[in-house]
Amino acid sequence: METAAITRAVPGDAERRIALRRMKRVATSLLAVAAVVFAVSFALQDEIAWMGYVRAAAEGAMVGAIADWFAVTALFRHPLGLPIPHTAIIPRRKDEIGASLGAFVEHEFLSDEVVLGKLRSIGISRRVGGWLAAPENAERVTAEASVAARGVLTMLGDDDVEDVIERLARRHLFEPEWGPAIGRIGAQLVAADQQRAAVDAVLEKAESWLAGHPEAFGRMVSERLPRWVPGFVDRLVDDRAHREVLAFVRAVRADDAHPLRLAIDRYLAELADDLQHDPAMIARVERLKAELLASPRVREFAGEAWAAVKATLVDGLADPSSELRTGLRAAIVEVGTRLATDDALAAKVDDWVTDAAAYVVRNYRHEIAGVITETVERWDPRETTEKLELQVGRDLQFIRINGTVVGALAGVAIYAVATGVHALAISM
């Protein structure tokens, strides 16, 4: 398997490297001191009786120091470069260590009890809500979300979006029959007298136009009279027709029960019924719909709609003072405030987050822990060893120092016991 070097420096590596070298020098210096003391005491032990105890202490210190040096070194590399069995444990068993670490994390840290218990205890919704309720945090979230949204809008292809809009329009607007739907809406409007507002608007507009354009109305009437009619008769007819039509429109406006109003209501009610139940009317509406569907304006409408929406969104997201950004920021603050103060809502959100985490943990804990195993497998053995030694090597040097001290004490103790037993045997 191809391995990857660990090239990213961990903060503090330089300080750890200096501390590791210092502790190695201290431990090695103690071994050297013990060797010098052993050499001196060994030479003088026949002349000075108590030098035997010093020699025994120095000898034990050397044995302890060398043994612990071998043990510590064997974790990371072969001592003295010799391929001694069961040495260089970390680089040789790196993959097994990674697999064991991944399994440990999977079963101990990603268990349901640990993950769900922690989530229930920290109150996620209240913490998130309190953070979002702060205006500066809401502004930060809004800014980040705006940048992300603008990036998404930039990446979206206009043609693709227009295709989606066109397909949605065809599926939801053009595929269903229009006649029955329009008829049902029209029947409901007529039943609720909602058509009266439209009729009043038309009548108001008609009255306003007639009152302001008597000459234009008069010309429409006089142009239809025979040419042999005298001019003064034309003017009389124009004036009379204008006054009658204007009076009629005003009468219709003033009387809610006017026959024209009732006739319009009956016509609209019959039209709504025909749109729902008359096959001929339904077919006629469908033909009109088919003509509209075949028009290139449908595609043009999709393009124009998307262009307008996109431009509005991009401009609104780019401007911190826009209504879109302001509304989003206010919504975030409101959501945060509700999460922080509404116990029922906070409980629902916590339950939702806990359920989602439980689903992820139960279904993907092996894959999550597998990241550790796969990452360790990709590491270069040599650099992995160096990184691990930087993290724990300084503390391991204390093992060498302690071994030197304990070896010295053990050597003195063993020599003292042996000397005492020997003296006792001689005396007996």
Short mmCIF file of C-alpha atoms in Angstrom, two decimals:
data_model
loop_
_atom_site.label_atom_id
_atom_site.label_comp_id
_atom_site.label_asym_id
_atom_site.label_seq_id
_atom_site.Cartn_x
_atom_site.Cartn_y
_atom_site.Cartn_z
CA MET A 1 0.00 0.00 0.00
CA GLU A 2 1.28 3.43 -0.91
CA THR A 3 2.08 5.53 2.14
CA ALA A 4 1.95 9.29 2.55
CA ALA A 5 4.38 11.38 4.51
CA ILE A 6 3.14 13.51 7.37
CA THR A 7 4.19 16.91 6.14
CA ARG A 8 1.91 19.17 8.20
CA ALA A 9 3.76 20.52 11.21
CA VAL A 10 1.94 20.30 14.52
CA PRO A 11 2.12 23.47 16.68
CA GLY A 12 4.78 23.01 19.36
CA ASP A 13 6.87 20.42 17.47
CA ALA A 14 10.00 22.56 17.65
CA GLU A 15 9.70 22.93 21.42
CA ARG A 16 9.00 19.22 21.84
CA ARG A 17 12.05 18.32 19.76
CA ILE A 18 14.30 20.51 21.93
CA ALA A 19 12.84 19.04 25.13
CA LEU A 20 13.26 15.48 23.82
CA ARG A 21 16.92 16.03 22.96
CA ARG A 22 17.54 17.57 26.38
CA MET A 23 15.99 14.62 28.20
CA LYS A 24 17.91 12.13 26.04
CA ARG A 25 21.14 13.91 26.99
CA VAL A 26 20.22 13.79 30.68
CA ALA A 27 19.41 10.07 30.58
CA THR A 28 22.56 9.26 28.59
CA SER A 29 24.67 11.41 30.90
CA LEU A 30 23.44 9.42 33.92
CA LEU A 31 24.48 6.21 32.16
CA ALA A 32 27.91 7.70 31.45
CA VAL A 33 28.28 8.84 35.07
CA ALA A 34 27.33 5.38 36.29
CA ALA A 35 29.94 3.84 33.96
CA VAL A 36 32.67 6.17 35.24
CA VAL A 37 31.73 5.49 38.85
CA PHE A 38 31.69 1.77 38.17
CA ALA A 39 35.16 1.90 36.62
CA VAL A 40 36.62 3.87 39.55
CA SER A 41 34.93 1.84 42.24
CA PHE A 42 35.82 -1.43 40.55
CA ALA A 43 39.48 -0.43 40.61
CA LEU A 44 39.39 0.65 44.27
CA GLN A 45 37.07 -1.93 45.81
CA ASP A 46 39.95 -4.17 46.97
CA GLU A 47 41.64 -1.27 48.76
CA ILE A 48 38.53 0.49 50.11
CA ALA A 49 35.91 -1.83 51.52
CA TRP A 50 32.87 0.39 51.07
CA MET A 51 33.74 0.86 47.38
CA GLY A 52 32.05 -2.49 46.82
CA TYR A 53 28.71 -0.89 47.59
CA VAL A 54 29.49 1.95 45.18
CA ARG A 55 30.47 -0.55 42.49
CA ALA A 56 27.25 -2.51 43.05
CA ALA A 57 25.17 0.67 42.82
CA ALA A 58 26.94 1.81 39.64
CA GLU A 59 26.65 -1.65 38.14
CA GLY A 60 22.93 -1.82 38.87
CA ALA A 61 22.46 1.71 37.52
CA MET A 62 24.15 0.75 34.24
CA VAL A 63 22.08 -2.40 33.91
CA GLY A 64 18.86 -0.51 34.59
CA ALA A 65 19.79 2.35 32.26
CA ILE A 66 20.80 0.07 29.39
CA ALA A 67 17.73 -2.16 29.82
CA ASP A 68 15.33 0.79 29.82
CA TRP A 69 17.18 2.44 26.93
CA PHE A 70 16.70 -0.76 24.99
CA ALA A 71 12.98 -0.91 25.91
CA VAL A 72 12.29 2.72 24.98
CA THR A 73 14.31 2.57 21.78
CA ALA A 74 12.65 -0.70 20.74
CA LEU A 75 9.30 1.07 20.59
CA PHE A 76 10.44 3.36 17.79
CA ARG A 77 13.38 1.71 15.98
CA HIS A 78 15.88 -1.14 16.04
CA PRO A 79 18.44 -0.56 18.84
CA LEU A 80 21.86 0.19 17.29
CA GLY A 81 20.27 -0.61 13.93
CA LEU A 82 20.24 -4.34 14.71
CA PRO A 83 17.12 -6.20 13.48
CA ILE A 84 16.44 -7.74 16.90
CA PRO A 85 13.05 -9.51 17.10
CA HIS A 86 10.20 -7.55 18.70
CA THR A 87 11.86 -4.18 18.22
CA ALA A 88 10.82 -1.17 16.08
CA ILE A 89 7.30 -1.97 17.26
CA ILE A 90 5.56 1.23 16.15
CA PRO A 91 6.79 1.38 12.52
CA ARG A 92 6.47 -2.39 12.10
CA ARG A 93 2.98 -2.65 13.58
CA LYS A 94 1.73 0.79 12.52
CA ASP A 95 -1.26 -0.57 10.63
CA GLU A 96 -2.26 -2.86 13.49
CA ILE A 97 -2.00 0.03 15.93
CA GLY A 98 -4.20 2.17 13.65
CA ALA A 99 -6.78 -0.61 13.37
CA SER A 100 -6.79 -1.10 17.15
CA LEU A 101 -7.13 2.65 17.71
CA GLY A 102 -10.01 2.83 15.23
CA ALA A 103 -11.78 -0.10 16.90
CA PHE A 104 -11.25 1.50 20.31
CA VAL A 105 -12.76 4.79 19.15
CA GLU A 106 -15.64 2.97 17.48
CA HIS A 107 -16.66 0.98 20.52
CA GLU A 108 -15.73 3.35 23.33
CA PHE A 109 -16.22 6.87 21.95
CA LEU A 110 -18.88 6.33 19.28
CA SER A 111 -21.20 4.16 21.32
CA ASP A 112 -24.84 5.20 21.67
CA GLU A 113 -24.50 5.80 25.39
CA VAL A 114 -21.50 8.12 25.06
CA VAL A 115 -22.66 10.17 22.06
CA LEU A 116 -26.33 10.50 22.96
CA GLY A 117 -25.59 11.08 26.63
CA LYS A 118 -23.23 13.91 25.76
CA LEU A 119 -25.69 15.47 23.32
CA ARG A 120 -28.50 15.37 25.88
CA SER A 121 -26.34 16.91 28.58
CA ILE A 122 -24.97 19.92 26.69
CA GLY A 123 -28.28 21.43 25.53
CA ILE A 124 -27.36 22.05 21.90
CA SER A 125 -30.40 24.14 21.02
CA ARG A 126 -29.91 26.60 23.89
CA ARG A 127 -26.21 27.02 23.17
CA VAL A 128 -26.77 27.50 19.46
CA GLY A 129 -29.77 29.74 20.12
CA GLY A 130 -27.85 31.96 22.52
CA TRP A 131 -25.03 32.26 20.00
CA LEU A 132 -27.34 33.07 17.09
CA ALA A 133 -29.33 35.59 19.11
CA ALA A 134 -26.28 37.86 19.33
CA PRO A 135 -26.51 40.38 16.44
CA GLU A 136 -22.82 40.12 15.58
CA ASN A 137 -23.08 36.33 15.27
CA ALA A 138 -26.25 36.60 13.21
CA GLU A 139 -24.46 39.03 10.90
CA ARG A 140 -21.57 36.59 10.58
CA VAL A 141 -23.88 33.71 9.70
CA THR A 142 -25.76 35.91 7.25
CA ALA A 143 -22.55 37.01 5.54
CA GLU A 144 -21.24 33.46 5.24
CA ALA A 145 -24.57 32.15 4.00
CA SER A 146 -24.77 34.98 1.45
CA VAL A 147 -21.33 34.18 0.07
CA ALA A 148 -22.24 30.50 -0.20
CA ALA A 149 -25.58 31.26 -1.83
CA ARG A 150 -23.97 33.61 -4.37
CA GLY A 151 -21.46 30.91 -5.17
CA VAL A 152 -24.25 28.42 -5.78
CA LEU A 153 -26.12 30.88 -7.99
CA THR A 154 -22.94 31.54 -9.97
CA MET A 155 -22.31 27.84 -10.51
CA LEU A 156 -25.86 27.11 -11.63
CA GLY A 157 -26.17 26.98 -15.41
CA ASP A 158 -28.86 29.31 -16.71
CA ASP A 159 -29.95 26.85 -19.40
CA ASP A 160 -30.30 24.05 -16.87
CA VAL A 161 -32.39 26.18 -14.52
CA GLU A 162 -34.56 27.39 -17.39
CA ASP A 163 -35.13 23.77 -18.41
CA VAL A 164 -36.23 22.96 -14.88
CA ILE A 165 -38.61 25.94 -14.76
CA GLU A 166 -40.04 25.02 -18.14
CA ARG A 167 -40.53 21.38 -17.13
CA LEU A 168 -42.17 22.40 -13.88
CA ALA A 169 -44.43 24.82 -15.70
CA ARG A 170 -45.44 22.19 -18.24
CA ARG A 171 -46.04 19.54 -15.58
CA HIS A 172 -47.90 21.61 -13.02
CA LEU A 173 -49.49 24.31 -15.16
CA PHE A 174 -50.15 22.80 -18.57
CA GLU A 175 -50.72 19.08 -18.03
CA PRO A 176 -53.84 19.45 -15.81
CA GLU A 177 -57.08 20.52 -17.53
CA TRP A 178 -57.58 24.24 -17.17
CA GLY A 179 -61.33 24.41 -17.72
CA PRO A 180 -62.57 22.59 -14.59
CA ALA A 181 -60.03 24.32 -12.37
CA ILE A 182 -60.89 27.79 -13.70
CA GLY A 183 -64.60 26.94 -13.45
CA ARG A 184 -64.33 25.86 -9.80
CA ILE A 185 -62.45 29.03 -8.87
CA GLY A 186 -64.91 31.16 -10.84
CA ALA A 187 -67.93 29.49 -9.19
CA GLN A 188 -66.48 30.15 -5.74
CA LEU A 189 -65.81 33.80 -6.60
CA VAL A 190 -69.33 34.29 -7.97
CA ALA A 191 -70.88 32.56 -4.96
CA ALA A 192 -68.96 34.96 -2.70
CA ASP A 193 -69.90 38.01 -4.85
CA GLN A 194 -66.21 38.61 -5.49
CA GLN A 195 -66.98 39.51 -9.11
CA ARG A 196 -68.73 42.70 -8.01
CA ALA A 197 -65.43 44.43 -7.28
CA ALA A 198 -64.25 43.72 -10.83
CA VAL A 199 -67.58 44.90 -12.31
CA ASP A 200 -67.41 48.09 -10.21
CA ALA A 201 -63.86 48.73 -11.41
CA VAL A 202 -64.93 48.34 -15.06
CA LEU A 203 -67.96 50.59 -14.59
CA GLU A 204 -65.91 53.22 -12.78
CA LYS A 205 -63.37 53.23 -15.54
CA ALA A 206 -66.11 53.43 -18.19
CA GLU A 207 -67.82 56.35 -16.44
CA SER A 208 -64.53 58.18 -16.07
CA TRP A 209 -63.71 57.74 -19.74
CA LEU A 210 -67.18 58.75 -20.93
CA ALA A 211 -67.15 61.84 -18.74
CA GLY A 212 -63.75 62.91 -19.95
CA HIS A 213 -64.09 62.08 -23.68
CA PRO A 214 -67.56 63.13 -24.92
CA GLU A 215 -66.17 64.10 -28.34
CA ALA A 216 -64.54 60.71 -28.88
CA PHE A 217 -67.77 58.92 -27.96
CA GLY A 218 -69.75 61.28 -30.15
CA ARG A 219 -67.57 60.59 -33.17
CA MET A 220 -68.08 56.83 -32.72
CA VAL A 221 -71.85 57.43 -32.88
CA SER A 222 -71.98 60.02 -35.68
CA GLU A 223 -69.68 58.00 -37.94
CA ARG A 224 -72.35 55.32 -38.08
CA LEU A 225 -75.14 57.71 -39.21
CA PRO A 226 -76.01 58.09 -42.94
CA ARG A 227 -74.02 60.78 -44.75
CA TRP A 228 -77.16 62.64 -45.84
CA VAL A 229 -78.09 63.44 -42.19
CA PRO A 230 -77.43 67.15 -41.52
CA GLY A 231 -74.49 68.09 -39.28
CA PHE A 232 -76.58 69.65 -36.53
CA VAL A 233 -78.51 66.38 -36.28
CA ASP A 234 -75.20 64.52 -35.84
CA ARG A 235 -74.30 66.76 -32.94
CA LEU A 236 -77.70 66.31 -31.31
CA VAL A 237 -77.50 62.55 -31.68
CA ASP A 238 -73.94 62.50 -30.35
CA ASP A 239 -74.88 64.59 -27.35
CA ARG A 240 -78.02 62.59 -26.60
CA ALA A 241 -76.29 59.23 -26.97
CA HIS A 242 -73.45 60.36 -24.75
CA ARG A 243 -75.81 61.53 -22.01
CA GLU A 244 -77.89 58.36 -22.16
CA VAL A 245 -74.93 56.01 -22.05
CA LEU A 246 -73.31 57.98 -19.23
CA ALA A 247 -76.57 57.98 -17.28
CA PHE A 248 -76.93 54.24 -17.86
CA VAL A 249 -73.44 53.52 -16.57
CA ARG A 250 -74.07 55.70 -13.50
CA ALA A 251 -77.35 53.94 -12.84
CA VAL A 252 -75.67 50.54 -13.01
CA ARG A 253 -72.97 51.73 -10.63
CA ALA A 254 -75.50 53.09 -8.16
CA ASP A 255 -77.84 50.07 -8.13
CA ASP A 256 -76.45 46.76 -6.81
CA ALA A 257 -79.58 45.00 -8.09
CA HIS A 258 -79.51 46.55 -11.55
CA PRO A 259 -80.63 44.11 -14.31
CA LEU A 260 -77.25 44.44 -16.05
CA ARG A 261 -75.44 43.46 -12.88
CA LEU A 262 -77.75 40.49 -12.44
CA ALA A 263 -77.24 39.51 -16.08
CA ILE A 264 -73.45 39.65 -15.62
CA ASP A 265 -73.73 37.50 -12.49
CA ARG A 266 -75.84 34.91 -14.34
CA TYR A 267 -73.44 34.89 -17.27
CA LEU A 268 -70.42 34.38 -15.04
CA ALA A 269 -72.18 31.61 -13.10
CA GLU A 270 -73.14 29.84 -16.33
CA LEU A 271 -69.63 30.27 -17.71
CA ALA A 272 -68.14 28.74 -14.53
CA ASP A 273 -70.53 25.81 -14.79
CA ASP A 274 -69.73 25.29 -18.49
CA LEU A 275 -66.00 25.33 -17.77
CA GLN A 276 -66.53 22.52 -15.30
CA HIS A 277 -69.09 20.33 -17.08
CA ASP A 278 -69.47 21.30 -20.75
CA PRO A 279 -67.16 19.09 -22.88
CA ALA A 280 -67.20 21.58 -25.73
CA MET A 281 -66.13 24.46 -23.48
CA ILE A 282 -63.48 22.31 -21.79
CA ALA A 283 -62.13 21.25 -25.21
CA ARG A 284 -62.05 24.88 -26.36
CA VAL A 285 -60.00 25.89 -23.33
CA GLU A 286 -57.65 22.96 -23.93
CA ARG A 287 -57.11 24.10 -27.53
CA LEU A 288 -56.21 27.56 -26.29
CA LYS A 289 -53.84 25.98 -23.77
CA ALA A 290 -52.19 23.88 -26.47
CA GLU A 291 -51.64 26.97 -28.60
CA LEU A 292 -50.07 28.74 -25.63
CA LEU A 293 -47.90 25.71 -24.84
CA ALA A 294 -46.59 25.61 -28.41
CA SER A 295 -45.63 29.25 -28.23
CA PRO A 296 -41.92 30.07 -27.81
CA ARG A 297 -43.00 32.53 -25.17
CA VAL A 298 -43.10 29.69 -22.66
CA ARG A 299 -39.33 29.22 -22.97
CA GLU A 300 -38.81 32.96 -23.02
CA PHE A 301 -40.91 33.29 -19.88
CA ALA A 302 -38.77 30.67 -18.10
CA GLY A 303 -35.60 32.53 -19.08
CA GLU A 304 -36.97 35.92 -18.10
CA ALA A 305 -38.28 34.60 -14.78
CA TRP A 306 -34.96 32.99 -13.85
CA ALA A 307 -32.93 35.99 -14.97
CA ALA A 308 -35.07 38.32 -12.87
CA VAL A 309 -34.96 36.06 -9.81
CA LYS A 310 -31.22 35.47 -10.14
CA ALA A 311 -30.39 39.15 -10.54
CA THR A 312 -32.55 40.04 -7.56
CA LEU A 313 -30.99 37.37 -5.37
CA VAL A 314 -27.41 38.18 -6.36
CA ASP A 315 -27.88 41.91 -5.78
CA GLY A 316 -29.67 41.32 -2.50
CA LEU A 317 -27.06 38.88 -1.21
CA ALA A 318 -24.19 41.20 -2.15
CA ASP A 319 -25.63 44.26 -0.40
CA PRO A 320 -25.38 44.05 3.43
CA SER A 321 -28.15 46.65 3.75
CA SER A 322 -30.56 44.96 1.34
CA GLU A 323 -33.98 43.82 2.47
CA LEU A 324 -32.98 40.22 1.78
CA ARG A 325 -29.90 40.36 4.02
CA THR A 326 -31.74 42.37 6.66
CA GLY A 327 -34.64 39.93 6.69
CA LEU A 328 -32.31 36.93 6.85
CA ARG A 329 -30.36 38.49 9.69
CA ALA A 330 -33.54 39.28 11.62
CA ALA A 331 -34.83 35.75 11.03
CA ILE A 332 -31.62 34.25 12.39
CA VAL A 333 -31.80 36.42 15.52
CA GLU A 334 -35.44 35.48 16.00
CA VAL A 335 -34.70 31.78 15.61
CA GLY A 336 -31.82 32.04 18.07
CA THR A 337 -33.95 33.91 20.59
CA ARG A 338 -36.72 31.33 20.36
CA LEU A 339 -34.28 28.46 20.76
CA ALA A 340 -32.81 30.11 23.83
CA THR A 341 -36.13 30.98 25.50
CA ASP A 342 -38.76 28.52 24.24
CA ASP A 343 -38.42 25.32 26.26
CA ALA A 344 -40.80 23.33 24.06
CA LEU A 345 -39.04 24.32 20.85
CA ALA A 346 -35.61 23.71 22.39
CA ALA A 347 -36.70 20.24 23.48
CA LYS A 348 -37.95 19.42 19.98
CA VAL A 349 -34.71 20.60 18.37
CA ASP A 350 -32.63 18.66 20.89
CA ASP A 351 -34.66 15.54 20.19
CA TRP A 352 -34.25 16.02 16.45
CA VAL A 353 -30.48 16.52 16.75
CA THR A 354 -30.19 13.53 19.09
CA ASP A 355 -32.20 11.32 16.73
CA ALA A 356 -30.11 12.43 13.77
CA ALA A 357 -26.88 11.78 15.67
CA ALA A 358 -28.18 8.39 16.79
CA TYR A 359 -28.93 7.46 13.20
CA VAL A 360 -25.47 8.54 12.05
CA VAL A 361 -23.73 6.77 14.92
CA ARG A 362 -25.66 3.52 14.51
CA ASN A 363 -25.24 3.35 10.75
CA TYR A 364 -21.88 4.97 10.12
CA ARG A 365 -19.80 4.53 13.28
CA HIS A 366 -17.65 1.93 11.56
CA GLU A 367 -16.99 4.24 8.61
CA ILE A 368 -16.21 7.17 10.93
CA ALA A 369 -13.76 5.10 12.97
CA GLY A 370 -12.38 3.69 9.74
CA VAL A 371 -11.06 7.16 8.92
CA ILE A 372 -8.54 6.71 11.75
CA THR A 373 -7.45 3.30 10.49
CA GLU A 374 -7.14 4.41 6.88
CA THR A 375 -5.31 7.60 7.83
CA VAL A 376 -2.74 5.73 9.90
CA GLU A 377 -2.26 3.22 7.09
CA ARG A 378 -1.40 6.06 4.68
CA TRP A 379 1.23 7.53 7.01
CA ASP A 380 4.90 6.98 6.27
CA PRO A 381 6.34 4.62 8.97
CA ARG A 382 9.48 6.68 9.56
CA GLU A 383 7.72 9.99 9.93
CA THR A 384 4.96 8.39 11.98
CA THR A 385 7.62 7.15 14.39
CA GLU A 386 9.19 10.60 14.59
CA LYS A 387 5.85 12.29 15.22
CA LEU A 388 4.87 9.85 17.96
CA GLU A 389 8.31 10.09 19.56
CA LEU A 390 7.98 13.88 19.64
CA GLN A 391 4.65 13.56 21.45
CA VAL A 392 5.64 10.98 24.11
CA GLY A 393 9.44 10.56 23.81
CA ARG A 394 10.29 13.13 26.47
CA ASP A 395 8.17 11.35 29.06
CA LEU A 396 9.66 8.01 28.04
CA GLN A 397 13.15 9.34 28.83
CA PHE A 398 12.06 9.49 32.46
CA ILE A 399 11.75 5.71 32.26
CA ARG A 400 15.47 5.58 31.46
CA ILE A 401 16.27 7.96 34.31
CA ASN A 402 14.09 6.04 36.75
CA GLY A 403 15.63 2.78 35.55
CA THR A 404 19.08 4.14 36.31
CA VAL A 405 18.08 5.19 39.83
CA VAL A 406 16.09 2.03 40.57
CA GLY A 407 18.92 -0.12 39.18
CA ALA A 408 21.41 1.61 41.48
CA LEU A 409 19.19 1.05 44.53
CA ALA A 410 18.55 -2.53 43.53
CA GLY A 411 22.29 -3.16 43.00
CA VAL A 412 23.12 -1.76 46.46
CA ALA A 413 20.33 -3.75 48.05
CA ILE A 414 21.34 -7.01 46.37
CA TYR A 415 25.03 -6.48 47.21
CA ALA A 416 24.19 -5.63 50.81
CA VAL A 417 22.02 -8.72 51.24
CA ALA A 418 24.60 -10.95 49.53
CA THR A 419 27.39 -9.52 51.69
CA GLY A 420 25.39 -9.98 54.87
CA VAL A 421 24.45 -13.54 54.02
CA HIS A 422 28.06 -14.32 53.11
CA ALA A 423 29.35 -12.83 56.40
CA LEU A 424 26.73 -14.73 58.36
CA ALA A 425 27.67 -18.01 56.68
CA ILE A 426 31.35 -17.49 57.47
CA SER A 427 30.63 -16.70 61.13
CA MET A 428 28.63 -19.86 61.53
#
